[in-house]
């Protein structure tokens, strides 16, 4: 269903869904990263050292830390040792020396080297493989990956501002879209351009990842790209300087130009449609600017679409929830020490007095869908607005583990760990109480507390079929990049969730108007 | 119309008979005294247009003078000392008089005109630290708000200031009313039946009946540093220029850059809702952002509205004015002089006259052409001292990333906006803490809530470079800022209590060992203590804030958990050895409020 597109930014590559940026999962990183140069081999000693350091950090900071035995088991599984639990059970590991000796006993240098594959950064890949069976959806990022991730989250991407994909027929990377006002656009690059050369390097037969590596660089550095259109023979040389390319995280319903939106679904309706494709540092600011515009355009109610909304950092979700709420509790978080913190909104809110409906989904939010875990922040925003009686929820409730992650910088410039350091609980009206339930206990010395299991409860449960969901994603992508299909599209696809949300907002608005 | 000079100095005031001080007779063009006066910085802070827009009267706070500018020639015609520190100025409806306030001598001043030269006619003492005066349309009454005493005073003019220059009106104090906050701005509305007063530091707004000064309502706005207050041209809305600091945002580069940390706003409140004693004051209102990413609009200050609905705001921190026409979407902006704080518009709305406080000048801005038409110097200025330079840095929003805010934005006028801020003062994010007053901090190191910063210079550098993400300071800039901050005296107590009560309160204070941590004479101590409080990150060691001027603070504790000083003891039982009797509590509170 999904078309893999790479967006080229300063220091690396990102797979994005048809509609929203998404960080690379270990699988994707493995699949995408192919290069002709031989990657460095991780030694058994390095592997032991790194995994031990990570295990110690995880034991200290993970809100529901797995036991050391679980992690050692995972570290062996990561390098292809089948069923290592027996070996782990037979040994007592209390120190790094114990662990290193155990690892050396179980991994011969030769088999270990064979298991590493062709990853550009094998240590990163190994660590992420180790995390896969462990709770909490942890991720290990190299310094460069983190840098790119941070640029994404803070909405200050540095690069040329293009989306590219591999043209299998031509065996060349091809431009899908040049973002408006990007260095690439300003230098004359166009959609469908085939990339022939980056600086001095020809790109024929280069992998997509390798081309991305060539395109990346620091803000203010120059890059020269030779391109041609698929049917043309004429080559064009585009010179540009890499720069910050901000992306909009807040969208309307239908593009009216490459940089403007129409927020109407129905032309005469006073209900605005606002989609948040991802929550980043810029999102609250974008919403503030949008509020003034929607007020000026005469809107009086809003449908907020959070489907497939990606949130990397819960802090940004807090700011958005705070911005939409006029005080009240957002949610509670429990940390590794079992301390609870209640997050409260400041006074003042956007769209004051406007009825609001929020569209949620089970595919792009929560932990099981297209953006595993990336929608938890959006889910918390929806839960906060529902708890405070601010918005009606429409759609399907996602499954979620409610882990709150943060990036921890690892010592000695080893990279970053995206670690669940807290669990979120929604705020509820006082008459309802959350009931904690027992979790499966951790093996050994793991730390798992009784856990409150909760799920969003939409006011209006409306399902989308897979076909409807696919059509919706394609429609959104067309709108974002404003290609030919978007310009020619007369009708938006069927969207029963959106229909119901509009009905709810419209009804609330009529009821509001009817009040004396 | 003008006053005879011989009348000055022999006028007895009705309520407070005093001889006019000698400094009131100096004028710009008169001999040797001028040299001394000209050697003082002026700091213009208020403007009054008279004579059909031909003449501009400029209130200079620091020199206590009024400068008179002929707008046709764009020259200063006269300057005269009228106060020790002139904190506000307003024109009487009769076209003959001006009224002002002196926040050093604590007086209202009635000013006439000798030709074009302002002449003090009468002075009368009002509540301490008067900062603004508002005249009723009939010229019969004025309302004076006083900052540190947190009071409003109603004065009457007999005959009203609407009947011409003769006889010289008497000034009568009619009534004084205590306010629940230190006031900064005031505005008369509803045919002068209501007085709206806003908080000088935080975001509270009170509505009073002008007849008996009874309080209709006091409500909190999501705002601080409210410096502009005006009615919309159709009088349907109350407009406020202010800032808003988020307690959830962090002082990271990104939260500053995206305006998540602090916004500069023009807020419109439906006047009907403001005047209603109950209900949601924010409903039907709207908030517009001034400034944008990459181009912050630090410290909205004076605000005026033209007859056609053009809204003009001074941006004190970025040295600009911003304006927007009635139905326009975006603000336009233009650079003026250093620290614009007050603005008035010509009758046709084309020109804005802007008081540049630190530049000692007036900018004339052609709003239609978006350009500065002229900058009128108010006179020679002396070389700057280290304190002067530090003051300029303190109020300079360009010391923060992209001009979003200045030191003054949170440490309002060196005091505090009373808001919570999540910065690295305690070593990590996650536990926002109350902004501390800087008044009197010279003697109260170490700094930060956990006392982790040993000296003022280090704290200043950390604040500018880490919290505000501003350009790096050189050593002389740090010294200048330290000199200015060091020159700030502790806030004076809101109430002066009698000695006997004070002594009884002191005894309670000592009996409970409050002075162990809050040791006289600074009422703090350098160590950190565990006093049963914990922040959201579990930290329990706090350096005690100084209690000097504690009556001007509040809410209390690191996270504002105690709404009032009473709550510190009644609700939170802060370090009490035993239950306080009602009398003992009152004595203790009186003692504290007198610090």
mmCIF file of C-alpha atoms in Angstrom, chain B residues 60-261:
data_model
loop_
_atom_site.group_PDB
_atom_site.id
_atom_site.type_symbol
_atom_site.label_atom_id
_atom_site.label_comp_id
_atom_site.label_asym_id
_atom_site.label_seq_id
_atom_site.Cartn_x
_atom_site.Cartn_y
_atom_site.Cartn_z
ATOM 1 C CA UNK B 60 10.433 62.923 30.850
ATOM 2 C CA UNK B 61 10.572 60.601 33.800
ATOM 3 C CA UNK B 62 14.168 60.770 34.915
ATOM 4 C CA UNK B 63 14.658 64.508 34.526
ATOM 5 C CA UNK B 64 11.156 65.257 35.804
ATOM 6 C CA UNK B 65 10.719 67.688 32.947
ATOM 7 C CA UNK B 66 8.134 68.311 30.302
ATOM 8 C CA UNK B 67 9.512 69.021 26.854
ATOM 9 C CA UNK B 68 7.296 70.960 24.471
ATOM 10 C CA UNK B 69 7.683 70.250 20.784
ATOM 11 C CA UNK B 70 6.304 72.417 18.005
ATOM 12 C CA UNK B 71 5.359 69.793 15.454
ATOM 13 C CA UNK B 72 5.351 72.273 12.585
ATOM 14 C CA UNK B 73 9.048 73.037 13.065
ATOM 15 C CA UNK B 74 9.780 69.733 14.807
ATOM 16 C CA UNK B 75 11.822 71.586 17.385
ATOM 17 C CA UNK B 76 11.792 71.599 21.173
ATOM 18 C CA UNK B 77 10.299 74.929 22.170
ATOM 19 C CA UNK B 78 10.669 74.635 25.912
ATOM 20 C CA UNK B 79 11.497 72.282 28.704
ATOM 21 C CA UNK B 80 10.658 72.728 32.344
ATOM 22 C CA UNK B 81 11.135 70.729 35.501
ATOM 23 C CA UNK B 82 7.801 69.853 37.034
ATOM 24 C CA UNK B 83 8.609 66.799 39.127
ATOM 25 C CA UNK B 84 11.344 64.789 40.695
ATOM 26 C CA UNK B 85 10.275 61.867 38.567
ATOM 27 C CA UNK B 86 7.420 62.384 36.161
ATOM 28 C CA UNK B 87 5.582 59.083 35.790
ATOM 29 C CA UNK B 88 2.557 60.100 33.707
ATOM 30 C CA UNK B 89 0.939 63.003 31.921
ATOM 31 C CA UNK B 90 -2.568 63.690 30.635
ATOM 32 C CA UNK B 91 -4.322 66.602 28.977
ATOM 33 C CA UNK B 92 -7.332 68.247 30.583
ATOM 34 C CA UNK B 93 -10.434 68.759 28.460
ATOM 35 C CA UNK B 94 -10.191 72.542 28.873
ATOM 36 C CA UNK B 95 -7.122 72.690 26.666
ATOM 37 C CA UNK B 96 -5.351 74.768 29.299
ATOM 38 C CA UNK B 97 -4.131 72.277 31.823
ATOM 39 C CA UNK B 98 -2.113 69.136 32.048
ATOM 40 C CA UNK B 99 -2.046 66.749 34.956
ATOM 41 C CA UNK B 100 0.802 64.478 35.877
ATOM 42 C CA UNK B 101 2.094 62.254 38.609
ATOM 43 C CA UNK B 102 5.408 62.253 40.428
ATOM 44 C CA UNK B 103 6.363 58.808 41.661
ATOM 45 C CA UNK B 104 9.185 60.102 43.814
ATOM 46 C CA UNK B 105 7.379 62.855 45.687
ATOM 47 C CA UNK B 106 4.135 60.825 45.506
ATOM 48 C CA UNK B 107 2.082 63.692 44.154
ATOM 49 C CA UNK B 108 -0.449 64.656 41.568
ATOM 50 C CA UNK B 109 0.629 67.777 39.723
ATOM 51 C CA UNK B 110 -1.630 70.305 38.073
ATOM 52 C CA UNK B 111 0.219 72.006 35.288
ATOM 53 C CA UNK B 112 -0.712 75.150 33.430
ATOM 54 C CA UNK B 113 1.033 76.821 30.556
ATOM 55 C CA UNK B 114 2.993 80.007 30.609
ATOM 56 C CA UNK B 115 2.941 80.656 26.886
ATOM 57 C CA UNK B 116 4.141 77.308 25.701
ATOM 58 C CA UNK B 117 6.112 76.569 28.846
ATOM 59 C CA UNK B 118 4.550 74.182 31.355
ATOM 60 C CA UNK B 119 4.092 75.683 34.777
ATOM 61 C CA UNK B 120 3.282 73.837 37.963
ATOM 62 C CA UNK B 121 0.102 75.220 39.536
ATOM 63 C CA UNK B 122 -0.611 72.813 42.328
ATOM 64 C CA UNK B 123 0.650 69.613 43.828
ATOM 65 C CA UNK B 124 -1.082 67.238 46.178
ATOM 66 C CA UNK B 125 0.127 64.088 47.831
ATOM 67 C CA UNK B 126 -1.571 60.828 46.913
ATOM 68 C CA UNK B 127 -0.880 57.157 47.623
ATOM 69 C CA UNK B 128 2.782 56.269 47.357
ATOM 70 C CA UNK B 129 4.299 55.684 43.908
ATOM 71 C CA UNK B 130 1.618 57.090 41.592
ATOM 72 C CA UNK B 131 2.272 55.846 38.077
ATOM 73 C CA UNK B 132 -0.691 56.873 36.001
ATOM 74 C CA UNK B 133 -3.489 59.400 36.023
ATOM 75 C CA UNK B 134 -6.741 59.269 34.084
ATOM 76 C CA UNK B 135 -9.007 62.289 33.782
ATOM 77 C CA UNK B 136 -12.761 62.128 33.412
ATOM 78 C CA UNK B 137 -14.163 63.695 30.272
ATOM 79 C CA UNK B 138 -15.800 66.495 32.262
ATOM 80 C CA UNK B 139 -12.507 67.374 33.918
ATOM 81 C CA UNK B 140 -14.044 67.081 37.383
ATOM 82 C CA UNK B 141 -12.230 63.957 38.546
ATOM 83 C CA UNK B 142 -9.050 62.071 38.060
ATOM 84 C CA UNK B 143 -8.059 58.588 39.043
ATOM 85 C CA UNK B 144 -4.515 57.917 40.084
ATOM 86 C CA UNK B 145 -3.095 54.421 40.343
ATOM 87 C CA UNK B 146 -0.146 53.907 42.644
ATOM 88 C CA UNK B 147 2.243 51.052 42.010
ATOM 89 C CA UNK B 148 3.866 49.780 45.182
ATOM 90 C CA UNK B 149 1.105 50.935 47.510
ATOM 91 C CA UNK B 150 -1.386 49.149 45.236
ATOM 92 C CA UNK B 151 -4.026 51.797 45.578
ATOM 93 C CA UNK B 152 -6.219 53.943 43.432
ATOM 94 C CA UNK B 153 -6.955 57.502 44.461
ATOM 95 C CA UNK B 154 -9.861 59.546 43.253
ATOM 96 C CA UNK B 155 -9.190 63.267 43.154
ATOM 97 C CA UNK B 156 -11.596 66.073 42.343
ATOM 98 C CA UNK B 157 -10.824 69.360 40.645
ATOM 99 C CA UNK B 158 -12.750 72.426 41.731
ATOM 100 C CA UNK B 159 -13.688 73.989 39.469
ATOM 101 C CA UNK B 160 -13.437 71.152 36.952
ATOM 102 C CA UNK B 161 -10.635 71.204 34.419
ATOM 103 C CA UNK B 162 -13.110 72.104 31.741
ATOM 104 C CA UNK B 163 -13.790 75.692 32.536
ATOM 105 C CA UNK B 164 -10.572 77.401 31.495
ATOM 106 C CA UNK B 165 -7.528 78.635 33.301
ATOM 107 C CA UNK B 166 -9.116 80.856 35.936
ATOM 108 C CA UNK B 167 -9.425 80.380 38.818
ATOM 109 C CA UNK B 168 -6.782 77.774 39.385
ATOM 110 C CA UNK B 169 -8.643 74.601 40.326
ATOM 111 C CA UNK B 170 -8.198 73.145 43.758
ATOM 112 C CA UNK B 171 -7.288 69.466 44.064
ATOM 113 C CA UNK B 172 -9.227 67.453 46.588
ATOM 114 C CA UNK B 173 -8.534 63.844 47.548
ATOM 115 C CA UNK B 174 -11.946 62.189 47.508
ATOM 116 C CA UNK B 175 -11.254 58.557 48.150
ATOM 117 C CA UNK B 176 -8.548 55.952 48.181
ATOM 118 C CA UNK B 177 -9.093 52.282 47.493
ATOM 119 C CA UNK B 178 -6.790 49.340 47.973
ATOM 120 C CA UNK B 179 -6.254 47.069 44.982
ATOM 121 C CA UNK B 180 -5.405 43.371 45.102
ATOM 122 C CA UNK B 181 -2.349 43.912 42.927
ATOM 123 C CA UNK B 182 0.214 46.542 42.056
ATOM 124 C CA UNK B 183 -1.402 48.469 39.196
ATOM 125 C CA UNK B 184 0.344 49.509 36.001
ATOM 126 C CA UNK B 185 -2.277 50.783 33.564
ATOM 127 C CA UNK B 186 -5.722 52.308 33.892
ATOM 128 C CA UNK B 187 -8.499 53.318 31.551
ATOM 129 C CA UNK B 188 -11.873 55.009 31.989
ATOM 130 C CA UNK B 189 -14.868 53.671 30.118
ATOM 131 C CA UNK B 190 -18.665 53.366 30.141
ATOM 132 C CA UNK B 191 -19.056 57.131 30.125
ATOM 133 C CA UNK B 192 -16.465 57.341 32.878
ATOM 134 C CA UNK B 193 -18.563 55.156 35.157
ATOM 135 C CA UNK B 194 -15.970 52.372 35.199
ATOM 136 C CA UNK B 195 -12.256 52.329 35.733
ATOM 137 C CA UNK B 196 -10.312 49.386 34.340
ATOM 138 C CA UNK B 197 -6.994 48.762 36.052
ATOM 139 C CA UNK B 198 -4.374 46.214 35.044
ATOM 140 C CA UNK B 199 -1.557 44.517 36.867
ATOM 141 C CA UNK B 200 1.883 46.116 36.555
ATOM 142 C CA UNK B 201 3.625 42.747 36.619
ATOM 143 C CA UNK B 202 1.220 39.824 36.255
ATOM 144 C CA UNK B 203 -2.040 39.481 34.371
ATOM 145 C CA UNK B 204 -4.809 40.603 36.660
ATOM 146 C CA UNK B 205 -7.457 43.065 35.626
ATOM 147 C CA UNK B 206 -9.861 44.894 37.942
ATOM 148 C CA UNK B 207 -12.982 46.886 37.191
ATOM 149 C CA UNK B 208 -14.002 49.607 39.639
ATOM 150 C CA UNK B 209 -16.973 51.890 39.870
ATOM 151 C CA UNK B 210 -15.702 55.411 39.602
ATOM 152 C CA UNK B 211 -18.348 56.761 41.961
ATOM 153 C CA UNK B 212 -17.212 55.057 45.145
ATOM 154 C CA UNK B 213 -14.234 53.100 43.842
ATOM 155 C CA UNK B 214 -15.989 49.866 44.760
ATOM 156 C CA UNK B 215 -14.547 46.816 43.087
ATOM 157 C CA UNK B 216 -16.782 45.124 40.511
ATOM 158 C CA UNK B 217 -14.436 42.312 39.607
ATOM 159 C CA UNK B 218 -10.865 41.101 39.648
ATOM 160 C CA UNK B 219 -9.924 38.519 37.072
ATOM 161 C CA UNK B 220 -6.746 36.888 35.891
ATOM 162 C CA UNK B 221 -5.805 37.062 32.234
ATOM 163 C CA UNK B 222 -3.341 34.742 30.568
ATOM 164 C CA UNK B 223 -0.910 37.617 30.333
ATOM 165 C CA UNK B 224 1.859 39.524 32.007
ATOM 166 C CA UNK B 225 3.690 42.727 31.382
ATOM 167 C CA UNK B 226 0.519 44.515 30.256
ATOM 168 C CA UNK B 227 1.862 47.815 28.980
ATOM 169 C CA UNK B 228 -0.682 48.921 26.421
ATOM 170 C CA UNK B 229 -4.319 49.553 27.226
ATOM 171 C CA UNK B 230 -6.857 51.214 24.945
ATOM 172 C CA UNK B 231 -10.374 50.934 23.610
ATOM 173 C CA UNK B 232 -11.046 49.938 20.029
ATOM 174 C CA UNK B 233 -12.290 52.734 17.803
ATOM 175 C CA UNK B 234 -15.850 51.434 18.028
ATOM 176 C CA UNK B 235 -15.467 51.051 21.802
ATOM 177 C CA UNK B 236 -16.643 47.447 21.607
ATOM 178 C CA UNK B 237 -13.345 45.967 22.670
ATOM 179 C CA UNK B 238 -10.650 46.534 25.218
ATOM 180 C CA UNK B 239 -7.215 46.191 23.647
ATOM 181 C CA UNK B 240 -4.201 45.086 25.604
ATOM 182 C CA UNK B 241 -0.594 44.847 24.525
ATOM 183 C CA UNK B 242 1.095 42.204 26.645
ATOM 184 C CA UNK B 243 3.243 39.113 26.808
ATOM 185 C CA UNK B 244 2.452 35.562 27.792
ATOM 186 C CA UNK B 245 4.986 33.120 29.199
ATOM 187 C CA UNK B 246 4.239 29.419 28.966
ATOM 188 C CA UNK B 247 4.959 27.289 32.001
ATOM 189 C CA UNK B 248 5.109 24.121 29.897
ATOM 190 C CA UNK B 249 7.528 25.367 27.265
ATOM 191 C CA UNK B 250 11.211 25.136 28.016
ATOM 192 C CA UNK B 251 13.973 27.624 27.483
ATOM 193 C CA UNK B 252 15.396 25.606 24.609
ATOM 194 C CA UNK B 253 16.504 27.257 21.430
ATOM 195 C CA UNK B 254 13.595 25.684 19.586
ATOM 196 C CA UNK B 255 10.873 26.682 22.010
ATOM 197 C CA UNK B 256 12.177 30.239 21.876
ATOM 198 C CA UNK B 257 12.509 30.196 18.085
ATOM 199 C CA UNK B 258 8.973 28.885 17.495
ATOM 200 C CA UNK B 259 7.420 31.274 19.982
ATOM 201 C CA UNK B 260 6.384 28.439 22.262
ATOM 202 C CA UNK B 261 8.064 29.979 25.276
#
